[in-house]
PDB file of C-alpha atoms in Angstrom:
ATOM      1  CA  UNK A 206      -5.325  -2.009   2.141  1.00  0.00           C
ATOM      2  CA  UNK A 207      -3.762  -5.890   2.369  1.00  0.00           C
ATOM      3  CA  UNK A 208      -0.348  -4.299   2.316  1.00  0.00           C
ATOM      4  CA  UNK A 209      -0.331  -1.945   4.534  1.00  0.00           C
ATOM      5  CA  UNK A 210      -2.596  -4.534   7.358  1.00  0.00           C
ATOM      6  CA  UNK A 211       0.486  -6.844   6.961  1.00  0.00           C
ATOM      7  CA  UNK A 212       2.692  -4.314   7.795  1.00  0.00           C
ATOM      8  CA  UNK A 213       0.504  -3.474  10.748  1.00  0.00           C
ATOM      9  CA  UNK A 214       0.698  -7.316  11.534  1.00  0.00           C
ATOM     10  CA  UNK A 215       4.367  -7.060  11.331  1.00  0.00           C
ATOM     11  CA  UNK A 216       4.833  -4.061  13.688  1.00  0.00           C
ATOM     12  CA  UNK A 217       2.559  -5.641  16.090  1.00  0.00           C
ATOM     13  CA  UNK A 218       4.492  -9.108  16.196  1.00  0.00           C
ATOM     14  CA  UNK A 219       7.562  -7.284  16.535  1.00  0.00           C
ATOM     15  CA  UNK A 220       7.199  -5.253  19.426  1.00  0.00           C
ATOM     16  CA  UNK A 221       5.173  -8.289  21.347  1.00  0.00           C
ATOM     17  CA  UNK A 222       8.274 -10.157  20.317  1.00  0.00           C
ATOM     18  CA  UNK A 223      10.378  -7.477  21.887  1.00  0.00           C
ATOM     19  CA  UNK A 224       8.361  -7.763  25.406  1.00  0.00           C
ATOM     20  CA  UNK A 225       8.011 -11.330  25.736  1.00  0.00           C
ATOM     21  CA  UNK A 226      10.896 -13.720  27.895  1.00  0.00           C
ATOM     22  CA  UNK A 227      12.830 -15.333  25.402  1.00  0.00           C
ATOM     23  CA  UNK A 228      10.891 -18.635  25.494  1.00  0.00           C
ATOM     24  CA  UNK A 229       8.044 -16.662  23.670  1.00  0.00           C
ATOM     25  CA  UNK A 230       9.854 -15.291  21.290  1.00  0.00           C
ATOM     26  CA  UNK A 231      10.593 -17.198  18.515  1.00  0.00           C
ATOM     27  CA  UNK A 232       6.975 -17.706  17.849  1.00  0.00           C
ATOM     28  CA  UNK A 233       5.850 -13.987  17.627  1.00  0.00           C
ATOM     29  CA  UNK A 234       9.106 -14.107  15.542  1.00  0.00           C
ATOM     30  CA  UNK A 235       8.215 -16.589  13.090  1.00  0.00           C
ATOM     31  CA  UNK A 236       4.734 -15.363  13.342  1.00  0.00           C
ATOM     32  CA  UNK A 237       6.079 -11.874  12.138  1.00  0.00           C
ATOM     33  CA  UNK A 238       8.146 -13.920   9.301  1.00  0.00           C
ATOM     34  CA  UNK A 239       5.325 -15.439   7.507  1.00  0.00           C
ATOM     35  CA  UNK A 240       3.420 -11.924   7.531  1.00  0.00           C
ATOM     36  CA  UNK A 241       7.035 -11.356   5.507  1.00  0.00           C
ATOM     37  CA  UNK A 242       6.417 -13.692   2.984  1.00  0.00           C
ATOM     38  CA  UNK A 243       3.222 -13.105   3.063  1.00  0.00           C
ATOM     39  CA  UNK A 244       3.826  -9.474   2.371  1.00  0.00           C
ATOM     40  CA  UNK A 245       6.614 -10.233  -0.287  1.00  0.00           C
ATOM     41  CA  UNK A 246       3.339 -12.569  -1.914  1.00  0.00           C
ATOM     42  CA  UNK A 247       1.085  -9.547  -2.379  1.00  0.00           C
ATOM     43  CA  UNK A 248       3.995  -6.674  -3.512  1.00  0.00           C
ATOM     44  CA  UNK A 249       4.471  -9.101  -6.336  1.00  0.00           C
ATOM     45  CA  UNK A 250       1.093  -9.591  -6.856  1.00  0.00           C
ATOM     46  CA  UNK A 251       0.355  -5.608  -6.461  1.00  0.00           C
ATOM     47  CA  UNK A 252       3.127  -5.043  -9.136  1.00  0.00           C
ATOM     48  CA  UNK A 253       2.119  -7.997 -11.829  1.00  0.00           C
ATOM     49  CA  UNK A 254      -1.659  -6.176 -11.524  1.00  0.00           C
ATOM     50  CA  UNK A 255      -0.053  -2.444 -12.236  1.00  0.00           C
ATOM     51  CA  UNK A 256      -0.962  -1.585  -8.775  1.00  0.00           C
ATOM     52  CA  UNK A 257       2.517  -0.708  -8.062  1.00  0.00           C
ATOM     53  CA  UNK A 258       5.405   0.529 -10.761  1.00  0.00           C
ATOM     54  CA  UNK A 259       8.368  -0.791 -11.219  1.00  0.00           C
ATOM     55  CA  UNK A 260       9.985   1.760  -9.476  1.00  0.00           C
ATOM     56  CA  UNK A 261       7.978   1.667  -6.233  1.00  0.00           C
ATOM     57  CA  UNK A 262       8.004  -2.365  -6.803  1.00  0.00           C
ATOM     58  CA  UNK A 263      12.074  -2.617  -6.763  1.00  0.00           C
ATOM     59  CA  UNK A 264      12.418  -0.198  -3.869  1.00  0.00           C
ATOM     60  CA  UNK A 265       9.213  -2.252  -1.474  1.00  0.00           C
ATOM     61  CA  UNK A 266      10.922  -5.601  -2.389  1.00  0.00           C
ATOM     62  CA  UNK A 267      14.378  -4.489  -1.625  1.00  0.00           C
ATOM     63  CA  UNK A 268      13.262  -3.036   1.680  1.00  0.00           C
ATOM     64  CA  UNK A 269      11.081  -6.431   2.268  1.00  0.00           C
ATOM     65  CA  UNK A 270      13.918  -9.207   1.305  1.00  0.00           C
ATOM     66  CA  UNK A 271      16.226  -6.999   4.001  1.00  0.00           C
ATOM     67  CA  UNK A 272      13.583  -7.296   6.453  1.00  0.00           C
ATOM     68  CA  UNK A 273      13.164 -10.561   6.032  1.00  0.00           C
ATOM     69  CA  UNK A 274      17.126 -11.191   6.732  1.00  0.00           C
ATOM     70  CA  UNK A 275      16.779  -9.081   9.907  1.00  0.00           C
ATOM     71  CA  UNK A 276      14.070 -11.291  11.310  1.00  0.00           C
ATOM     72  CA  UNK A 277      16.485 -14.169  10.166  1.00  0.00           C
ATOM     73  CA  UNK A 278      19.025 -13.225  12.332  1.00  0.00           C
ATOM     74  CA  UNK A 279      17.098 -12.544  14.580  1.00  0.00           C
ATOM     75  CA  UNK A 280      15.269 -15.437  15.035  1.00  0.00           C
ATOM     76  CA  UNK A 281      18.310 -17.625  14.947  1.00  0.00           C
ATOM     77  CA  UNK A 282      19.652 -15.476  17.632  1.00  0.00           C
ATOM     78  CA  UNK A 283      16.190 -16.421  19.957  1.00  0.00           C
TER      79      UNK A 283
END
């Protein structure tokens, strides 16, 4: 499943992120943030198809467009 890979992408980023000196950070971090988008991309596209209803749709995004303002932050803060 292409969602739940790019989660898996995500995850992985993260936590190498998390491990790394802070000079290798912000890459894993923006690497992590384009799997975001990326994952915001097929949500929409899973909803628009009927793969996903609208319920299910409004609560993924929500959780996905906070995630992506965590990783923000967070890369600012790198």
């Amino acid at each position: 499943n292409l969602i739940e890979t790019t989660i898996l992408k995500i995850i992985r980023n993260t936590l190498s992120a998390f491990y790394r000196p802070a000079y290798q950070k912000r890459e894993l971090l923006f690497k992590a943030s384009d799997n975001i988008d990326f994952l915001k991309i097929v949500i929409r596209l899973a909803h628009d198809t009927k793969s996903l209803s609208d319920t299910k749709y409004m609560i993924l995004e929500g959780k996905v467009v906070e995630l992506g303002k965590m990783f923000g932050g967070w890369i600012k803060s790198a």
